[in-house]
Amino acid sequence: VEIWKELENAKFPSEIQAEFARTSERPEELHSNWRELLYVLVRLCEPALVVETGVYDGLSSAYILGALATNGRGRLLSVDINDGTNVPADISDENVGWVVPQSLRERWLLKFGDSRDILPGLLEDASVDMFLHDSLHTADHMRYEFETVLKSMTDGGYMLTDNCRFNEVYREIISEY
């Protein structure tokens, strides 16, 4: 509860709101308990390395980065295809992740491309403490990402996914490991 309350005084949520004020798209996304839960998990687990696939506007990324900054350690590696249709038309000069405040970007490496092409090289010598899948939610793609990241996952690492109800892959992977 104490960590959750940190968000009431954190600077980055208001910076995100300022970014969203630039567009008329997705304003309902600002009050999501999911991202607050990500913040709390990262604060409690204190991961050295978080890997995320699927950035979209960067809301989840910003909450993860905000928690890493408060922890005073850790970094976030994100992968996204950077499809221009994922950026609101009224701010189309930006890339995905556009709502992540500049103040949080020093701990962030954002790679553009298909995770099938990027993850193997990105994780070659990595020790992943936390993984968040939020990219393509097909069974094949999710299985590929989970199995690829699991090869680099630390003992006791955390595997998270958004939209786990789209198929059974998350439950299958978790039960196998």
Coordinates of N, CA and C in Angstrom, one line a residue:
V1 N 0.8 -1.2 0.0 CA 0.0 0.0 0.0 C 0.9 1.3 0.0
E2 N 1.9 1.2 0.8 CA 2.9 2.4 0.8 C 3.4 2.7 -0.6
I3 N 3.9 1.6 -1.3 CA 4.4 1.8 -2.6 C 3.3 2.3 -3.5
W4 N 2.1 1.8 -3.4 CA 1.0 2.2 -4.3 C 0.8 3.7 -4.1
K5 N 0.9 4.2 -2.8 CA 0.6 5.6 -2.5 C 1.7 6.5 -3.1
E6 N 2.9 5.9 -3.4 CA 4.0 6.8 -4.0 C 3.5 7.4 -5.3
L7 N 2.6 6.7 -6.0 CA 2.1 7.3 -7.2 C 1.3 8.6 -7.1
E8 N 0.8 8.8 -5.9 CA 0.1 10.0 -5.7 C 1.0 11.3 -5.8
N9 N 2.3 11.1 -5.4 CA 3.2 12.2 -5.4 C 4.3 12.1 -6.5
A10 N 4.2 11.0 -7.3 CA 5.2 10.9 -8.3 C 5.0 11.9 -9.4
K11 N 6.1 12.3 -10.0 CA 6.0 13.3 -11.1 C 5.6 12.8 -12.4
F12 N 6.0 11.5 -12.7 CA 5.8 11.0 -14.1 C 4.4 10.9 -14.5
P13 N 3.4 10.5 -13.6 CA 2.0 10.4 -14.1 C 1.5 11.7 -14.6
S14 N 1.9 12.9 -14.0 CA 1.4 14.1 -14.6 C 2.1 14.4 -15.9
E15 N 3.4 14.0 -16.1 CA 4.0 14.1 -17.4 C 3.3 13.3 -18.5
I16 N 2.9 12.2 -18.1 CA 2.1 11.3 -19.0 C 0.8 12.0 -19.4
Q17 N 0.1 12.6 -18.4 CA -1.1 13.3 -18.7 C -0.9 14.5 -19.7
A18 N 0.3 15.2 -19.5 CA 0.6 16.3 -20.4 C 0.8 15.8 -21.8
E19 N 1.4 14.6 -22.0 CA 1.6 14.1 -23.3 C 0.3 13.7 -23.9
F20 N -0.6 13.1 -23.1 CA -1.9 12.7 -23.6 C -2.8 13.9 -24.0
A21 N -2.5 15.1 -23.4 CA -3.2 16.3 -23.7 C -3.0 16.7 -25.1
R22 N -1.9 16.2 -25.7 CA -1.6 16.6 -27.1 C -2.4 15.8 -28.1
T23 N -3.2 14.9 -27.7 CA -4.0 14.1 -28.6 C -5.4 13.8 -28.0
S24 N -6.3 13.5 -28.9 CA -7.7 13.2 -28.5 C -7.9 11.7 -28.4
E25 N -6.9 10.9 -28.6 CA -7.0 9.5 -28.6 C -6.6 8.9 -27.3
R26 N -7.4 7.8 -26.9 CA -7.1 7.0 -25.7 C -7.0 7.7 -24.3
P27 N -7.7 8.8 -24.1 CA -7.6 9.4 -22.8 C -8.1 8.6 -21.6
E28 N -9.0 7.6 -21.9 CA -9.5 6.7 -20.9 C -8.4 5.8 -20.3
E29 N -7.3 5.7 -21.0 CA -6.2 4.8 -20.5 C -5.4 5.4 -19.3
L30 N -5.6 6.6 -19.0 CA -4.8 7.2 -17.9 C -5.0 6.6 -16.6
H31 N -6.1 6.0 -16.3 CA -6.4 5.6 -14.9 C -6.5 4.0 -14.9
S32 N -5.4 3.4 -15.2 CA -5.4 1.9 -15.3 C -4.7 1.3 -14.1
N33 N -5.4 0.5 -13.4 CA -4.8 -0.2 -12.2 C -3.7 -1.2 -12.7
W34 N -3.8 -1.7 -13.9 CA -2.8 -2.6 -14.5 C -1.4 -1.9 -14.4
R35 N -1.3 -0.7 -14.9 CA 0.0 0.0 -14.9 C 0.4 0.3 -13.5
E36 N -0.5 0.6 -12.6 CA -0.1 0.9 -11.2 C 0.4 -0.4 -10.6
L37 N -0.2 -1.5 -10.9 CA 0.3 -2.8 -10.4 C 1.7 -3.1 -11.0
L38 N 2.0 -2.8 -12.2 CA 3.3 -2.9 -12.8 C 4.3 -2.1 -12.0
Y39 N 3.9 -0.9 -11.6 CA 4.8 0.0 -10.8 C 5.1 -0.7 -9.5
V40 N 4.1 -1.2 -8.8 CA 4.3 -1.8 -7.5 C 5.2 -3.1 -7.6
L41 N 4.9 -3.9 -8.6 CA 5.7 -5.1 -8.8 C 7.2 -4.8 -9.1
V42 N 7.4 -3.8 -9.9 CA 8.8 -3.4 -10.2 C 9.5 -2.8 -8.9
R43 N 8.8 -2.1 -8.2 CA 9.3 -1.5 -6.9 C 9.6 -2.6 -6.0
L44 N 8.7 -3.6 -5.8 CA 8.9 -4.7 -4.8 C 10.0 -5.6 -5.3
C45 N 10.0 -6.0 -6.5 CA 11.0 -7.0 -7.0 C 12.4 -6.5 -7.3
E46 N 12.5 -5.2 -7.5 CA 13.7 -4.5 -7.8 C 14.5 -5.2 -8.9
P47 N 13.9 -5.4 -10.1 CA 14.7 -6.1 -11.1 C 15.8 -5.2 -11.7
A48 N 16.9 -5.9 -12.1 CA 18.0 -5.3 -12.7 C 17.7 -5.1 -14.2
L49 N 16.9 -6.1 -14.8 CA 16.6 -6.0 -16.2 C 15.1 -6.4 -16.4
V50 N 14.4 -5.6 -17.0 CA 13.0 -5.8 -17.4 C 13.0 -5.8 -19.0
V51 N 12.4 -6.8 -19.6 CA 12.2 -6.9 -21.0 C 10.7 -6.8 -21.3
E52 N 10.4 -6.0 -22.3 CA 9.0 -5.8 -22.7 C 8.8 -5.9 -24.2
T53 N 7.8 -6.6 -24.6 CA 7.5 -6.6 -26.1 C 6.1 -5.9 -26.2
G54 N 6.0 -5.0 -27.2 CA 4.8 -4.3 -27.4 C 4.8 -3.0 -26.6
V55 N 5.1 -1.9 -27.2 CA 5.1 -0.6 -26.4 C 3.9 0.2 -26.6
Y56 N 3.4 0.2 -27.8 CA 2.3 1.1 -28.2 C 2.6 2.5 -27.9
D57 N 1.8 3.2 -27.0 CA 2.1 4.6 -26.7 C 3.1 4.7 -25.5
G58 N 3.4 3.6 -24.8 CA 4.4 3.7 -23.8 C 3.9 3.8 -22.4
L59 N 2.6 3.6 -22.2 CA 2.1 3.8 -20.8 C 2.7 2.8 -19.9
S60 N 2.7 1.5 -20.2 CA 3.3 0.5 -19.3 C 4.8 0.7 -19.2
S61 N 5.4 1.1 -20.3 CA 6.9 1.4 -20.2 C 7.2 2.5 -19.2
A62 N 6.3 3.6 -19.3 CA 6.5 4.7 -18.4 C 6.4 4.3 -16.9
Y63 N 5.4 3.5 -16.6 CA 5.2 3.0 -15.2 C 6.4 2.1 -14.8
I64 N 6.9 1.3 -15.6 CA 8.0 0.4 -15.3 C 9.2 1.3 -15.1
L65 N 9.5 2.2 -16.0 CA 10.6 3.1 -15.9 C 10.5 4.0 -14.6
G66 N 9.3 4.5 -14.3 CA 9.1 5.3 -13.1 C 9.5 4.5 -11.9
A67 N 9.2 3.2 -11.8 CA 9.5 2.4 -10.7 C 11.0 2.1 -10.6
L68 N 11.6 1.8 -11.8 CA 13.1 1.6 -11.9 C 13.8 2.9 -11.4
A69 N 13.3 4.1 -11.8 CA 13.9 5.3 -11.3 C 13.8 5.5 -9.8
T70 N 12.7 5.2 -9.3 CA 12.5 5.2 -7.8 C 13.4 4.2 -7.1
N71 N 13.5 3.0 -7.7 CA 14.4 2.0 -7.1 C 15.9 2.5 -7.2
G72 N 16.2 3.4 -8.2 CA 17.6 3.8 -8.3 C 18.5 2.8 -9.0
R73 N 17.8 1.8 -9.7 CA 18.6 0.8 -10.4 C 17.7 0.1 -11.4
G74 N 18.3 -0.6 -12.4 CA 17.6 -1.4 -13.3 C 17.4 -0.6 -14.7
R75 N 17.1 -1.4 -15.7 CA 16.9 -0.9 -17.0 C 15.8 -1.7 -17.7
L76 N 15.2 -1.0 -18.7 CA 14.1 -1.6 -19.5 C 14.5 -1.7 -20.9
L77 N 14.4 -3.0 -21.5 CA 14.6 -3.2 -22.9 C 13.3 -3.5 -23.5
S78 N 12.9 -2.7 -24.5 CA 11.6 -2.8 -25.1 C 11.8 -3.1 -26.6
V79 N 10.8 -3.8 -27.1 CA 10.8 -4.2 -28.5 C 9.4 -3.9 -29.1
D80 N 9.4 -3.2 -30.2 CA 8.1 -2.9 -30.9 C 8.3 -2.8 -32.3
I81 N 7.3 -3.2 -33.1 CA 7.5 -3.1 -34.6 C 7.4 -1.6 -35.1
N82 N 7.0 -0.7 -34.3 CA 6.9 0.7 -34.6 C 6.1 1.0 -35.8
D83 N 4.9 0.4 -35.8 CA 3.9 0.6 -36.8 C 3.3 1.9 -36.7
G84 N 3.4 2.8 -37.7 CA 3.0 4.2 -37.6 C 1.5 4.3 -37.3
T85 N 0.7 3.2 -37.5 CA -0.7 3.3 -37.2 C -0.9 3.3 -35.7
N86 N 0.1 3.0 -34.9 CA 0.0 2.9 -33.4 C 0.2 4.3 -32.8
V87 N 0.5 5.3 -33.6 CA 0.7 6.6 -33.1 C -0.5 7.5 -33.5
P88 N -1.1 8.2 -32.6 CA -2.2 9.1 -33.0 C -1.9 10.0 -34.1
A89 N -2.9 10.1 -35.0 CA -2.7 10.9 -36.2 C -2.3 12.4 -35.9
D90 N -2.8 12.9 -34.8 CA -2.5 14.3 -34.5 C -1.1 14.5 -33.9
I91 N -0.3 13.5 -33.7 CA 1.1 13.6 -33.2 C 1.9 12.6 -34.0
S92 N 1.7 12.5 -35.3 CA 2.3 11.4 -36.1 C 3.8 11.6 -36.3
D93 N 4.4 12.7 -35.8 CA 5.8 12.9 -35.9 C 6.6 12.1 -34.9
E94 N 5.9 11.4 -34.0 CA 6.5 10.6 -32.9 C 6.5 9.1 -33.2
N95 N 7.4 8.4 -32.5 CA 7.4 6.9 -32.6 C 6.5 6.3 -31.5
V96 N 6.3 5.0 -31.5 CA 5.7 4.4 -30.4 C 6.4 4.7 -29.1
G97 N 5.8 4.7 -28.0 CA 6.4 5.1 -26.8 C 6.4 6.6 -26.5
W98 N 5.7 7.3 -27.3 CA 5.7 8.7 -27.3 C 5.3 9.4 -25.9
V99 N 4.6 8.7 -25.1 CA 4.2 9.3 -23.8 C 5.2 9.1 -22.7
V100 N 6.3 8.3 -23.0 CA 7.3 8.2 -21.9 C 8.0 9.5 -21.7
P101 N 8.0 10.0 -20.5 CA 8.7 11.3 -20.2 C 10.2 11.2 -20.5
Q102 N 10.7 12.3 -21.0 CA 12.2 12.4 -21.2 C 12.9 12.1 -19.9
S103 N 12.4 12.5 -18.8 CA 13.1 12.3 -17.5 C 13.3 10.8 -17.2
L104 N 12.5 9.9 -17.8 CA 12.6 8.5 -17.5 C 13.4 7.7 -18.6
R105 N 13.8 8.3 -19.7 CA 14.3 7.6 -20.8 C 15.8 7.1 -20.6
E106 N 16.5 7.6 -19.7 CA 17.9 7.1 -19.5 C 18.1 5.7 -19.2
R107 N 17.1 5.0 -18.7 CA 17.1 3.6 -18.3 C 16.5 2.7 -19.4
W108 N 16.2 3.3 -20.5 CA 15.3 2.6 -21.6 C 16.1 2.4 -22.9
L109 N 16.1 1.2 -23.3 CA 16.5 0.9 -24.7 C 15.4 0.4 -25.5
L110 N 15.0 1.1 -26.5 CA 13.8 0.8 -27.3 C 14.3 0.4 -28.7
K111 N 14.0 -0.9 -29.1 CA 14.5 -1.4 -30.3 C 13.2 -1.6 -31.2
F112 N 13.4 -1.2 -32.5 CA 12.3 -1.4 -33.4 C 12.5 -2.6 -34.4
G113 N 11.4 -3.4 -34.5 CA 11.5 -4.5 -35.4 C 10.6 -5.6 -34.8
D114 N 10.6 -6.7 -35.5 CA 9.9 -7.9 -35.0 C 10.6 -8.6 -33.9
S115 N 9.9 -8.9 -32.8 CA 10.6 -9.6 -31.7 C 11.3 -10.9 -32.1
R116 N 10.7 -11.6 -33.1 CA 11.4 -12.8 -33.5 C 12.8 -12.6 -34.1
D117 N 13.0 -11.4 -34.6 CA 14.3 -11.0 -35.2 C 15.2 -10.4 -34.1
I118 N 14.6 -9.7 -33.2 CA 15.4 -8.9 -32.2 C 15.7 -9.6 -30.9
L119 N 14.8 -10.3 -30.4 CA 15.0 -10.9 -29.0 C 16.2 -11.8 -28.9
P120 N 16.4 -12.7 -29.8 CA 17.6 -13.6 -29.6 C 18.9 -12.9 -29.5
G121 N 19.2 -11.9 -30.3 CA 20.4 -11.1 -30.1 C 20.4 -10.2 -28.9
L122 N 19.3 -9.6 -28.6 CA 19.1 -8.7 -27.5 C 19.4 -9.4 -26.2
L123 N 19.0 -10.7 -26.1 CA 19.0 -11.5 -24.9 C 20.2 -12.4 -24.8
E124 N 21.1 -12.4 -25.8 CA 22.2 -13.3 -25.9 C 23.0 -13.4 -24.6
D125 N 23.3 -12.4 -24.0 CA 24.1 -12.4 -22.7 C 23.4 -11.7 -21.6
A126 N 22.0 -11.7 -21.7 CA 21.2 -11.0 -20.7 C 20.7 -12.0 -19.6
S127 N 20.4 -11.4 -18.5 CA 19.8 -12.1 -17.4 C 18.5 -11.3 -17.1
V128 N 17.4 -11.8 -17.5 CA 16.1 -11.2 -17.4 C 15.4 -11.5 -16.1
D129 N 15.1 -10.4 -15.4 CA 14.4 -10.6 -14.1 C 12.9 -10.5 -14.2
M130 N 12.4 -9.8 -15.2 CA 11.0 -9.6 -15.4 C 10.8 -9.4 -16.9
F131 N 9.7 -10.1 -17.4 CA 9.3 -10.0 -18.8 C 7.9 -9.7 -18.9
L132 N 7.5 -8.7 -19.8 CA 6.2 -8.3 -20.0 C 5.9 -8.5 -21.5
H133 N 5.0 -9.5 -21.8 CA 4.5 -9.6 -23.2 C 3.3 -8.8 -23.4
D134 N 3.3 -7.9 -24.3 CA 2.1 -7.1 -24.7 C 2.2 -6.8 -26.2
S135 N 2.7 -7.7 -27.0 CA 2.8 -7.5 -28.4 C 1.7 -8.4 -29.1
L136 N 2.0 -9.0 -30.2 CA 1.0 -9.8 -31.0 C 0.6 -10.9 -30.1
H137 N -0.8 -11.0 -29.9 CA -1.3 -12.0 -29.0 C -1.8 -13.3 -29.6
T138 N -1.1 -13.7 -30.7 CA -1.4 -15.0 -31.3 C -0.7 -16.1 -30.5
A139 N -1.2 -17.3 -30.5 CA -0.6 -18.4 -29.7 C 0.8 -18.6 -30.1
D140 N 1.1 -18.7 -31.4 CA 2.5 -18.9 -31.9 C 3.4 -17.8 -31.5
H141 N 3.0 -16.6 -31.6 CA 3.9 -15.5 -31.3 C 4.2 -15.4 -29.8
M142 N 3.1 -15.6 -29.0 CA 3.3 -15.6 -27.6 C 4.2 -16.7 -27.1
R143 N 4.0 -17.9 -27.7 CA 4.9 -19.1 -27.3 C 6.3 -18.8 -27.7
Y144 N 6.6 -18.2 -28.9 CA 7.9 -17.9 -29.3 C 8.6 -16.9 -28.3
E145 N 7.9 -15.8 -27.9 CA 8.4 -14.9 -27.0 C 8.7 -15.5 -25.6
F146 N 7.7 -16.2 -25.1 CA 7.9 -16.8 -23.8 C 9.1 -17.7 -23.8
E147 N 9.2 -18.6 -24.7 CA 10.2 -19.6 -24.8 C 11.6 -19.0 -25.0
T148 N 11.7 -17.9 -25.8 CA 12.9 -17.2 -26.1 C 13.4 -16.5 -24.8
V149 N 12.5 -15.8 -24.1 CA 12.9 -15.1 -22.9 C 13.2 -16.0 -21.8
L150 N 12.5 -17.1 -21.7 CA 12.8 -18.1 -20.6 C 14.2 -18.6 -20.6
K151 N 14.8 -18.7 -21.7 CA 16.2 -19.1 -21.8 C 17.2 -18.1 -21.1
S152 N 16.7 -16.9 -21.0 CA 17.5 -15.8 -20.3 C 17.0 -15.4 -19.0
M153 N 15.9 -16.0 -18.5 CA 15.3 -15.6 -17.3 C 16.1 -16.1 -16.0
T154 N 16.2 -15.2 -15.1 CA 16.9 -15.5 -13.8 C 16.0 -16.5 -13.0
D155 N 16.6 -17.2 -12.1 CA 15.8 -18.0 -11.2 C 14.9 -17.0 -10.4
G156 N 13.7 -17.4 -10.2 CA 12.8 -16.5 -9.5 C 12.3 -15.3 -10.3
G157 N 12.6 -15.3 -11.6 CA 12.1 -14.2 -12.4 C 10.6 -14.2 -12.6
Y158 N 10.1 -13.1 -13.1 CA 8.7 -12.9 -13.3 C 8.3 -12.8 -14.7
M159 N 7.3 -13.5 -15.1 CA 6.8 -13.5 -16.5 C 5.4 -13.0 -16.5
L160 N 5.2 -11.8 -17.1 CA 3.8 -11.2 -17.1 C 3.3 -11.1 -18.6
T161 N 2.0 -11.0 -18.7 CA 1.4 -10.8 -20.0 C 0.1 -10.0 -19.9
D162 N -0.1 -9.2 -20.8 CA -1.4 -8.5 -20.9 C -2.2 -9.4 -21.9
N163 N -3.5 -9.4 -21.6 CA -4.4 -10.1 -22.5 C -4.2 -11.6 -22.5
C164 N -3.9 -12.2 -21.4 CA -3.6 -13.7 -21.3 C -4.8 -14.5 -21.6
R165 N -6.0 -14.0 -21.7 CA -7.2 -14.8 -22.0 C -7.4 -15.0 -23.5
F166 N -6.6 -14.4 -24.3 CA -6.8 -14.6 -25.8 C -6.5 -16.0 -26.2
N167 N -5.7 -16.8 -25.4 CA -5.5 -18.2 -25.7 C -4.9 -18.8 -24.5
E168 N -4.5 -20.1 -24.5 CA -4.0 -20.8 -23.4 C -2.5 -20.8 -23.2
V169 N -1.8 -20.1 -24.1 CA -0.3 -20.3 -24.1 C 0.3 -19.8 -22.8
Y170 N -0.1 -18.7 -22.2 CA 0.5 -18.3 -20.9 C 0.4 -19.3 -19.9
R171 N -0.8 -19.9 -19.7 CA -1.0 -20.9 -18.7 C -0.2 -22.1 -19.0
E172 N -0.1 -22.5 -20.2 CA 0.7 -23.7 -20.6 C 2.2 -23.5 -20.3
I173 N 2.7 -22.3 -20.6 CA 4.1 -22.1 -20.4 C 4.4 -22.0 -18.9
I174 N 3.5 -21.4 -18.1 CA 3.8 -21.3 -16.7 C 3.7 -22.7 -16.1
S175 N 2.8 -23.5 -16.5 CA 2.7 -24.8 -15.9 C 3.9 -25.7 -16.3
E176 N 4.5 -25.5 -17.5 CA 5.6 -26.2 -17.9 C 6.9 -25.9 -17.1
Y177 N 7.0 -24.7 -16.6 CA 8.2 -24.2 -15.9 C 7.9 -24.1 -14.5

